[in-house]
PDB file of C-alpha atoms in Angstrom:
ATOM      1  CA  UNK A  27      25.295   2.998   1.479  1.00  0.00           C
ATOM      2  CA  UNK A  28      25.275  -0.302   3.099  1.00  0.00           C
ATOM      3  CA  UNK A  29      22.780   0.777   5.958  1.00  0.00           C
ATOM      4  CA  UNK A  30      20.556   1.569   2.317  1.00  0.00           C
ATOM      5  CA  UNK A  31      21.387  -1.662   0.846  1.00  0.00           C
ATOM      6  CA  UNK A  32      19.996  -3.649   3.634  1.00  0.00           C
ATOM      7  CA  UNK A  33      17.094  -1.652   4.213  1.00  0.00           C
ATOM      8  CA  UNK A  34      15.658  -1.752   0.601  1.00  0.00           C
ATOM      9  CA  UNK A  35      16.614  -5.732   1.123  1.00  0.00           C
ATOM     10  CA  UNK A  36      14.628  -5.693   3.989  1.00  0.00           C
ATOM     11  CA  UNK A  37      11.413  -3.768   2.567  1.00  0.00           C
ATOM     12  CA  UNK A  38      11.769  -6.587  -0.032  1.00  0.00           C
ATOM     13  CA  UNK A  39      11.279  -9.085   1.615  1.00  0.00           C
ATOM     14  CA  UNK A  40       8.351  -7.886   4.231  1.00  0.00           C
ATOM     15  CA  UNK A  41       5.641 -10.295   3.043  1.00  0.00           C
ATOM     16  CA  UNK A  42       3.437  -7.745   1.804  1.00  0.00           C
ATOM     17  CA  UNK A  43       5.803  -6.815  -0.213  1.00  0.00           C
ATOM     18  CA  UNK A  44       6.869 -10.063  -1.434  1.00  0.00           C
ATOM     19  CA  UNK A  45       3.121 -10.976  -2.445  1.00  0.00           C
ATOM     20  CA  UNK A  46       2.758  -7.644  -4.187  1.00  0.00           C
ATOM     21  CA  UNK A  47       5.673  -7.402  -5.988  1.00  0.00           C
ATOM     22  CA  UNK A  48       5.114 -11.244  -7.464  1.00  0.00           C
ATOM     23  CA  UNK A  49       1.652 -10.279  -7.917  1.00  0.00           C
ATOM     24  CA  UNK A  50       2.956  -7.276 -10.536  1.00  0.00           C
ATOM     25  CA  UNK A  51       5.666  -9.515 -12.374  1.00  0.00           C
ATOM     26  CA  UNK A  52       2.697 -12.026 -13.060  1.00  0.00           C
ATOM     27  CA  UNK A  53       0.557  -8.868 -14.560  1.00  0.00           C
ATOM     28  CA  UNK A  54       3.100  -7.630 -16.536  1.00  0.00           C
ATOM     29  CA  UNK A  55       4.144 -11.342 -18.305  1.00  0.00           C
ATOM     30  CA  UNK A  56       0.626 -12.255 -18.540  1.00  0.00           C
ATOM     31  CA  UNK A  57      -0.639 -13.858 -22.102  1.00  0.00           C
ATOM     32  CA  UNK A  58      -2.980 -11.239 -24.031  1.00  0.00           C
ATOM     33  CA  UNK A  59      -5.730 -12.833 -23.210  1.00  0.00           C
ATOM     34  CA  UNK A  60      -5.263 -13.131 -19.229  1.00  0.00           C
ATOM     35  CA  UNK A  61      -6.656 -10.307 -17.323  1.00  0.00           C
ATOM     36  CA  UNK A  62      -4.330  -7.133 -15.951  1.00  0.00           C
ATOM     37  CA  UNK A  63      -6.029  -5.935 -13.033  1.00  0.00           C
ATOM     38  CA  UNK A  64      -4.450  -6.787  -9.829  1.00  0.00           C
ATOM     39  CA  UNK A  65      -6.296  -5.922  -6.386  1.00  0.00           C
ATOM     40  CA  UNK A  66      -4.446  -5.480  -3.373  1.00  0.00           C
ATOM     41  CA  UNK A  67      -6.458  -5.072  -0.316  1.00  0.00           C
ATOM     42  CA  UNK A  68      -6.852  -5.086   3.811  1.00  0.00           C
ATOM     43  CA  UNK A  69      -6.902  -3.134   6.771  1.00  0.00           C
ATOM     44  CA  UNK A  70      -5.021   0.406   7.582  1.00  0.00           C
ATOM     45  CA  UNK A  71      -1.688   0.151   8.792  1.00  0.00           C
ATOM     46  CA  UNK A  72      -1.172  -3.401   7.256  1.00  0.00           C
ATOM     47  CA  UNK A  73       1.802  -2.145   5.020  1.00  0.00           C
ATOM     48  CA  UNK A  74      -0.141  -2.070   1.423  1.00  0.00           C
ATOM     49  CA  UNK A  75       1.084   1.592   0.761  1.00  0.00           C
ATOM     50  CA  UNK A  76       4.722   0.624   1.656  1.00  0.00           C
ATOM     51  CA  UNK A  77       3.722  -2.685  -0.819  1.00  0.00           C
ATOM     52  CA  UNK A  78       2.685  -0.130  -3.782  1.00  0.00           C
ATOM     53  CA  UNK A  79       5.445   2.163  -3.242  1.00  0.00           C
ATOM     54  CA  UNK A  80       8.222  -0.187  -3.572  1.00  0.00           C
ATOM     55  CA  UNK A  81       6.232  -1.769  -6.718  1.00  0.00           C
ATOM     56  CA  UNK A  82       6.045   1.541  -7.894  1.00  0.00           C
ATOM     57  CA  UNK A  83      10.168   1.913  -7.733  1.00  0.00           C
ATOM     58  CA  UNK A  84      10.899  -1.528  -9.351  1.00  0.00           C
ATOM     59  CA  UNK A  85       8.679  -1.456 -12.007  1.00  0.00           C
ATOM     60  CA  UNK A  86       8.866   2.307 -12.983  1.00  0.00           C
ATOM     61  CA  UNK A  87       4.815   2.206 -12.557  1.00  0.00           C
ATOM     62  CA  UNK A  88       2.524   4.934 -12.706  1.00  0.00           C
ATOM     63  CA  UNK A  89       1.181   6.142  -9.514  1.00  0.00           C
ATOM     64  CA  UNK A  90      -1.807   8.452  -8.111  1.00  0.00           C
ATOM     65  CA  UNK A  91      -3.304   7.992  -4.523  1.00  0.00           C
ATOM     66  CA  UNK A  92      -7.046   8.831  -4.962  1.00  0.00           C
ATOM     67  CA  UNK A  93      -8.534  10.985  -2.864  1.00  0.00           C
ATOM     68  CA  UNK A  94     -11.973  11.879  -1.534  1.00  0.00           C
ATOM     69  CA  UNK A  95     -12.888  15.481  -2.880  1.00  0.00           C
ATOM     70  CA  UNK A  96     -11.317  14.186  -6.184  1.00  0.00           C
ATOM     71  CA  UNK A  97     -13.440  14.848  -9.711  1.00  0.00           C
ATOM     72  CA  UNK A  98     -13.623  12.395 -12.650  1.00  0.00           C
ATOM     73  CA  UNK A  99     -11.307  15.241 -14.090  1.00  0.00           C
ATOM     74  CA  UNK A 100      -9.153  15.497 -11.304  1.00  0.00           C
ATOM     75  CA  UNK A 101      -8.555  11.433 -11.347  1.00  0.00           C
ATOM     76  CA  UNK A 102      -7.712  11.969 -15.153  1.00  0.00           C
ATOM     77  CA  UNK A 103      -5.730  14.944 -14.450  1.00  0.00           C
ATOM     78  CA  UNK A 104      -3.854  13.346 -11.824  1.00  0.00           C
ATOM     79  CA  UNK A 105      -2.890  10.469 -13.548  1.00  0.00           C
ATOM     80  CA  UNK A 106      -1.812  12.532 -16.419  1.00  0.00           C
ATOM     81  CA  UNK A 107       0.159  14.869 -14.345  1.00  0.00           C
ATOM     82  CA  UNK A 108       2.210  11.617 -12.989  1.00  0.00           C
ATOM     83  CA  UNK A 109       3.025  10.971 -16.841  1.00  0.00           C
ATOM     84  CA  UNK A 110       4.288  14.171 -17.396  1.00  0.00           C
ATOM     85  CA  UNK A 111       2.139  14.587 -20.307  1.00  0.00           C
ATOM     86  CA  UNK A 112       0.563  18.214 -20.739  1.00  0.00           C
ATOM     87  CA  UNK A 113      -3.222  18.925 -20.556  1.00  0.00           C
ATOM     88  CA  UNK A 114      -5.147  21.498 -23.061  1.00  0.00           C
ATOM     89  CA  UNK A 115      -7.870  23.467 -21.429  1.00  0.00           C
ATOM     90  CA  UNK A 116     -10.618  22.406 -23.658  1.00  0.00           C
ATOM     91  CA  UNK A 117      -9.749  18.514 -23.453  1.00  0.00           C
ATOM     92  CA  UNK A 118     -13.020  16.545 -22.808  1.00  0.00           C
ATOM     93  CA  UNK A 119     -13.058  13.546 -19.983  1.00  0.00           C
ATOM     94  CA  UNK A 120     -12.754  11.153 -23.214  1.00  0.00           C
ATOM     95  CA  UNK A 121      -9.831  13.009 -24.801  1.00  0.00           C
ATOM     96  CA  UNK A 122      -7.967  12.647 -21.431  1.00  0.00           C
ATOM     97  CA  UNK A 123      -8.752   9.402 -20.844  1.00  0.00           C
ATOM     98  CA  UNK A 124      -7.292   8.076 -23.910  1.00  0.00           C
ATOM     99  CA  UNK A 125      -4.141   9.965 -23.363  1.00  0.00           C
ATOM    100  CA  UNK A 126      -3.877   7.854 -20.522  1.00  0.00           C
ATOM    101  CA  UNK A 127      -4.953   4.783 -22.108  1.00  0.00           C
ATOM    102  CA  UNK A 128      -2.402   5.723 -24.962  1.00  0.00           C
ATOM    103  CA  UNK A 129       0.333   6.408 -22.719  1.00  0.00           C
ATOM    104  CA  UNK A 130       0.658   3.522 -20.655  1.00  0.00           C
ATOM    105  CA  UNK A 131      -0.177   1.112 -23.700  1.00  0.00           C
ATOM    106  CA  UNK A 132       2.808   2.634 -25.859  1.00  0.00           C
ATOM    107  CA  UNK A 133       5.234   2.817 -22.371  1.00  0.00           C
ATOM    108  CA  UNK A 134       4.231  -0.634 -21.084  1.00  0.00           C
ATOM    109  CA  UNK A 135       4.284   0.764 -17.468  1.00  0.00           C
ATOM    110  CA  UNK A 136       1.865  -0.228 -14.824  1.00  0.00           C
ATOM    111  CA  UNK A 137      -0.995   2.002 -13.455  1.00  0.00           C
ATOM    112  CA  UNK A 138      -0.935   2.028  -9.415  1.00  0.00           C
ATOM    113  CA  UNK A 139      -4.260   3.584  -8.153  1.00  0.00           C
ATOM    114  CA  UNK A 140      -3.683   3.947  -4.233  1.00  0.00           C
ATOM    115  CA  UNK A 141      -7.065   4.718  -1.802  1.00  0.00           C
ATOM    116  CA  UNK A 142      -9.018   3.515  -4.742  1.00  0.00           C
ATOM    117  CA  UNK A 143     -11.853   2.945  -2.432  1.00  0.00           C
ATOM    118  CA  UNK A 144     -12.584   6.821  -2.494  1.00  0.00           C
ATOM    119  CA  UNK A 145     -13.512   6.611  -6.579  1.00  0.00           C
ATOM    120  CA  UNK A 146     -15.319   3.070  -6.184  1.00  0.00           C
ATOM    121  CA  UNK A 147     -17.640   4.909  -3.672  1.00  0.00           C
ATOM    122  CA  UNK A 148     -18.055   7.996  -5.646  1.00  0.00           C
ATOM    123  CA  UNK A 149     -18.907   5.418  -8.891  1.00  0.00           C
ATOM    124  CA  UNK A 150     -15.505   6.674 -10.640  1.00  0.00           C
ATOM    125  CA  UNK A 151     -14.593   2.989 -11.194  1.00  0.00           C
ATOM    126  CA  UNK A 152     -16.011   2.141 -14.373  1.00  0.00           C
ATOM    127  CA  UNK A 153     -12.937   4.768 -15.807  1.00  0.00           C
ATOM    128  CA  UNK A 154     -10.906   2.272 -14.493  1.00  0.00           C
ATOM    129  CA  UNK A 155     -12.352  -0.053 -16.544  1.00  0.00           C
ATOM    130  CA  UNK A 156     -12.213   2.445 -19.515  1.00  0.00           C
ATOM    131  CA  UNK A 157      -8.426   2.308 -18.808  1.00  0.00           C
ATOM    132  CA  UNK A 158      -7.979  -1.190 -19.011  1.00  0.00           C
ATOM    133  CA  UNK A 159     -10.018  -1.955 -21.830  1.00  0.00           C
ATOM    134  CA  UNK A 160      -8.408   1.329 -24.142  1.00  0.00           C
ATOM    135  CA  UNK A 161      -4.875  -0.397 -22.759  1.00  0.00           C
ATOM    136  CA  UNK A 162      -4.847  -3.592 -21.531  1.00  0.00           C
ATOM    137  CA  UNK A 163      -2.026  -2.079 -19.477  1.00  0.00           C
ATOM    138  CA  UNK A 164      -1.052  -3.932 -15.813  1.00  0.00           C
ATOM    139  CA  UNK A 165      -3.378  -1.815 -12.808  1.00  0.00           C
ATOM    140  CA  UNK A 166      -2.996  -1.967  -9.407  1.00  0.00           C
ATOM    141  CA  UNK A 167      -5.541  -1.008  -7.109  1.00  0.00           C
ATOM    142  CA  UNK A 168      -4.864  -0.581  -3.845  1.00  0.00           C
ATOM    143  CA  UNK A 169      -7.763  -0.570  -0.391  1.00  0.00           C
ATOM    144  CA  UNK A 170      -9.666  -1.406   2.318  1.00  0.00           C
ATOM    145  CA  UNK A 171     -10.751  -4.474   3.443  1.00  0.00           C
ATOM    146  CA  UNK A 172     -14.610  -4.035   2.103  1.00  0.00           C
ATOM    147  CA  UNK A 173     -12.648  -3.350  -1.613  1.00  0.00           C
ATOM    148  CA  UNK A 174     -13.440  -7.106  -3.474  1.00  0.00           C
ATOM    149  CA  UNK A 175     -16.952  -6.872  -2.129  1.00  0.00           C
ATOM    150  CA  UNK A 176     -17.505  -3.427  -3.313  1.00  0.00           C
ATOM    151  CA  UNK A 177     -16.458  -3.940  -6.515  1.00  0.00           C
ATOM    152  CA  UNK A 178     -18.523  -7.189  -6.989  1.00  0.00           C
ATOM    153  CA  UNK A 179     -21.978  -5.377  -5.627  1.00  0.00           C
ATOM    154  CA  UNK A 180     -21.251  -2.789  -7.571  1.00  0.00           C
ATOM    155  CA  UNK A 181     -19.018  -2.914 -10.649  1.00  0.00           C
ATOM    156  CA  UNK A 182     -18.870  -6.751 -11.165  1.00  0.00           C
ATOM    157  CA  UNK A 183     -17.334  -6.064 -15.114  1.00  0.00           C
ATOM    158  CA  UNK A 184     -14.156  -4.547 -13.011  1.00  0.00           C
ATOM    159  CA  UNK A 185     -14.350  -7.887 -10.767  1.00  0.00           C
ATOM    160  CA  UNK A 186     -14.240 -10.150 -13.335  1.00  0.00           C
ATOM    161  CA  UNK A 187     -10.988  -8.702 -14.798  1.00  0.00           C
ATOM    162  CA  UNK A 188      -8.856  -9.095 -11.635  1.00  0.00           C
ATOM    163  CA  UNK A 189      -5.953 -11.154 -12.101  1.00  0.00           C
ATOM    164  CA  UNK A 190      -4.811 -11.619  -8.892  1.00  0.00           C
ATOM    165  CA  UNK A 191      -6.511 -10.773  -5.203  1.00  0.00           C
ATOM    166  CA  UNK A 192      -4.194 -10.111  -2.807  1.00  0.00           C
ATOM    167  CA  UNK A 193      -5.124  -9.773   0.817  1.00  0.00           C
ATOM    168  CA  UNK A 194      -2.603  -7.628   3.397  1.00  0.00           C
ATOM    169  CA  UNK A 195      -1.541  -9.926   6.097  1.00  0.00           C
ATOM    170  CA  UNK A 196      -0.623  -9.332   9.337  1.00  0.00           C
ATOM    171  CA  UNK A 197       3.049  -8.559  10.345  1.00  0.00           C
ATOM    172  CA  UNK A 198       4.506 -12.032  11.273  1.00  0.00           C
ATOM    173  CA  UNK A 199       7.321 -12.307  13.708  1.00  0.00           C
ATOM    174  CA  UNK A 200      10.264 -12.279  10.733  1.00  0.00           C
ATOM    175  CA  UNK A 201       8.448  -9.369   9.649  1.00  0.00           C
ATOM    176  CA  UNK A 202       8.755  -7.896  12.899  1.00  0.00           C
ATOM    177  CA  UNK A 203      12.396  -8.742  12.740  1.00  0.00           C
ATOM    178  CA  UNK A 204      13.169  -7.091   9.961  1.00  0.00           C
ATOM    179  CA  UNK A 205      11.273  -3.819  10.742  1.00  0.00           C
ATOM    180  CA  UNK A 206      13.466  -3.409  13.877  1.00  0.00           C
ATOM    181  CA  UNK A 207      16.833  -3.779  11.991  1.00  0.00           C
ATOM    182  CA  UNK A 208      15.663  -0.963  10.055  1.00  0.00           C
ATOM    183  CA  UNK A 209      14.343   0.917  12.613  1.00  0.00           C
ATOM    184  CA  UNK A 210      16.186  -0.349  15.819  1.00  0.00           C
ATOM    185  CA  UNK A 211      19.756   0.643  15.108  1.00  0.00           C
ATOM    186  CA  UNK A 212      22.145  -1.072  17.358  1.00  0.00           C
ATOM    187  CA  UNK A 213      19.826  -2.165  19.869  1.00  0.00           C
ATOM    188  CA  UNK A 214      18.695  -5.533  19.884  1.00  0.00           C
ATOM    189  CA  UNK A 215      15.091  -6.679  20.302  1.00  0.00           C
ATOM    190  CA  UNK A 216      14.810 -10.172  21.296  1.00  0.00           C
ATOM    191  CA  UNK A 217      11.387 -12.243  19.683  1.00  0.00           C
ATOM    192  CA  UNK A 218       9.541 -12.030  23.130  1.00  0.00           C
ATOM    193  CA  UNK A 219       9.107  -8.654  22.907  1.00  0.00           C
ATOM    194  CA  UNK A 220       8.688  -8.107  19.281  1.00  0.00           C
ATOM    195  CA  UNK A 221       5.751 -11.084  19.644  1.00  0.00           C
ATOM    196  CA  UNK A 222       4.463  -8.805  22.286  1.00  0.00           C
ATOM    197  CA  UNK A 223       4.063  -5.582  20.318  1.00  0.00           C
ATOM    198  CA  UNK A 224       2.887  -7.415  17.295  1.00  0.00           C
ATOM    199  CA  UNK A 225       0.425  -9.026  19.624  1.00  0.00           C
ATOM    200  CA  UNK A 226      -0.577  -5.946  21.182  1.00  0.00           C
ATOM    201  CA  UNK A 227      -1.375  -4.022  17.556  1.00  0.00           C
ATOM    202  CA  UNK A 228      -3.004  -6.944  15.987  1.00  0.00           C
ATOM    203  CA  UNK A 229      -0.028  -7.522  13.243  1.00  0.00           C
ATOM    204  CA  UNK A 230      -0.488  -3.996  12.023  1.00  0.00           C
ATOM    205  CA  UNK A 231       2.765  -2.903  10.292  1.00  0.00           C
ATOM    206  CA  UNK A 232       2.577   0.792  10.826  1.00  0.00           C
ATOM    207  CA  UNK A 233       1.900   0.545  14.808  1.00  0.00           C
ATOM    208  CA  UNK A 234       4.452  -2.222  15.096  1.00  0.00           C
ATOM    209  CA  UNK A 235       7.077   0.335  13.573  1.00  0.00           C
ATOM    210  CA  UNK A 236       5.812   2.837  16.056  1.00  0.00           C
ATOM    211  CA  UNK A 237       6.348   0.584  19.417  1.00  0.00           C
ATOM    212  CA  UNK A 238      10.006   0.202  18.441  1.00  0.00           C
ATOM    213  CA  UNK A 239      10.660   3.517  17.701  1.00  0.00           C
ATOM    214  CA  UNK A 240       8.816   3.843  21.537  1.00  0.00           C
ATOM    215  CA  UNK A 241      11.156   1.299  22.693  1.00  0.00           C
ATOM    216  CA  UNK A 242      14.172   2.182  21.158  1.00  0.00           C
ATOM    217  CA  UNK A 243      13.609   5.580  22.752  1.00  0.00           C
ATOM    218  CA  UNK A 244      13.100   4.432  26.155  1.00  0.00           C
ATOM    219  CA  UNK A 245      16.384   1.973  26.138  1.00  0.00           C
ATOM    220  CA  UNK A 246      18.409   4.757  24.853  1.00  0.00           C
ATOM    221  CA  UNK A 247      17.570   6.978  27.632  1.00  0.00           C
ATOM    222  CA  UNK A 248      18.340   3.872  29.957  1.00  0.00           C
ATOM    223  CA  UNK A 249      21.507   3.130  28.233  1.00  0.00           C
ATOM    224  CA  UNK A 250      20.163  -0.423  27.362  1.00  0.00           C
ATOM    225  CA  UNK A 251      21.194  -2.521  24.088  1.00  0.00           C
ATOM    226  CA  UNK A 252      19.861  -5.344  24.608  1.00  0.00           C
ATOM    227  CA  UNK A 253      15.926  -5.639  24.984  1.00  0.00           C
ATOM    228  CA  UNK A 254      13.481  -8.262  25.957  1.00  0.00           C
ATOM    229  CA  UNK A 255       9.824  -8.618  27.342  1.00  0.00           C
ATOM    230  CA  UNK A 256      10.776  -8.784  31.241  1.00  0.00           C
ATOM    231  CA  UNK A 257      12.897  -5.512  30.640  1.00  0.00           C
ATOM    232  CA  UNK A 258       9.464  -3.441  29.412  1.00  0.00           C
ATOM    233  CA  UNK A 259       7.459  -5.236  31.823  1.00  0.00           C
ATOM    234  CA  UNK A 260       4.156  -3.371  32.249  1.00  0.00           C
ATOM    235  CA  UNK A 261       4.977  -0.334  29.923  1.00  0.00           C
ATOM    236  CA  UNK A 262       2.524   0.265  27.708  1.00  0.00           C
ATOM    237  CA  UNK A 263       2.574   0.071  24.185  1.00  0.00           C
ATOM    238  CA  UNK A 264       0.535   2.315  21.397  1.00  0.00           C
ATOM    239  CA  UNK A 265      -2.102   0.574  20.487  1.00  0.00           C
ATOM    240  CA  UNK A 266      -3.885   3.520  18.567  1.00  0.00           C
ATOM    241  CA  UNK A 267      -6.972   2.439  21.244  1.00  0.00           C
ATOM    242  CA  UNK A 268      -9.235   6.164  21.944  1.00  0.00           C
ATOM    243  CA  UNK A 269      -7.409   6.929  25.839  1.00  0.00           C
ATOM    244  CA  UNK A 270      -9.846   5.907  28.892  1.00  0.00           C
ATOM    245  CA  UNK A 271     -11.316   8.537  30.119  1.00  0.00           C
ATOM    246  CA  UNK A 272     -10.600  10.128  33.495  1.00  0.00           C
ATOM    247  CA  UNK A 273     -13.358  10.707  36.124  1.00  0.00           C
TER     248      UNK A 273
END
């Protein structure tokens, strides 16, 4: 249970997850008047997922991850389904949308809408906004990089009620730190080499867990507990870079 304790601690306090999670508490005390959409955006990998998910825990929000062969329906449906609340065959797209804009403005939870890039490309996102304005519940949507400029070239009603824009940043070297106590066990990375991985990936959260998983490994099989750069010398590292190919 301790191991647990720390590593929900830990999660915590990853920056992304610090931003995000502030980000949410702000939505949720807002005045009436202030907007409730918060957008959380940046590259793959950067640890926005992990940022939603623990939001999701902590503030008993709603959650869907969109994805790409998804219907209007389906979106509704899906959301819906996450509610528990059941679904009659005959339901129109307006009926279910305000039994989602009913549920979330009598339960006061927040809406997370993960991979929300896949319904702003499809031209879904205006039911976002029909979700917001039926509620004025907190939302969260969650993408790529491109999301802010999408939405403003595109849906600039939905822009103009963000609260809050929240860009992923890279994995700094505390980050790091944390990541390989929870990861790491009892072996000890030292800052050199955690610089060096985080380095190699670009700050990219998911890659950086997968180097120390990679290292781990290979001072396990060496009996090794404590690690630094001039132990892994020239190994490489996954960088997620398409393999050279051989002639």
């Amino acid at each position: 249970m301790k191991h647990k304790a720390r590593s929900v601690n830990n999660i915590a306090s990853l920056t992304n997850v610090t931003l995000t999670a502030a980000a949410m508490e702000a939505s949720i005390g807002r005045e009436a008047s202030v907007p409730g959409i918060t957008c959380l955006y940046g590259p793959s990998g950067w640890g926005k997922s992990q940022a939603a998910a623990y939001v999701r825990r902590e503030y008993e929000a709603y959650y869907i991850e969109a994805k790409s062969v998804w219907s209007r329906k389906t979106y509704l449906l899906s959301i819906l389904k996450d509610m528990g609340i059941p679904v009659l065959r005959q339901e129109t797209l307006p009926e279910l949308m305000e039994k989602v804009a009913e549920e979330l403005s009598l339960s006061g939870r927040p809406l997370i809408i993960d991979e929300v890039d896949y319904l702003v490309d499809k031209g879904f996102a205006p039911l976002i906004m029909d979700i917001y304005q039926s509620s004025h519940a907190s939302i969260m949507i969650v993408g790529e990089e491109r999301l802010p400029t999408k939405l403003l070239e595109k849906h600039e009603k939905i822009h103009n009620r963000v609260m809050h824009w929240i860009a992923a940043q890279p994995a700094s070297l505390d980050d790091c730190r944390k990541l390989a106590d929870l990861l790491a066990g009892s072996i000890d990375l030292s800052d050199d080499l955690l610089e060096h991985i985080s380095e190699a990936v670009h700050g990219c959260t998911r890659r950086i867990a997968v180097n120390i998983n990679k290292v781990r490994e290979a001072a396990e099989k060496e009996g090794i507990s404590k690690l630094d750069r001039d132990w892994w010398g020239k190994r490489e590292l996954y960088t997620g870079s398409t393999p050279s190919r051989r002639v």
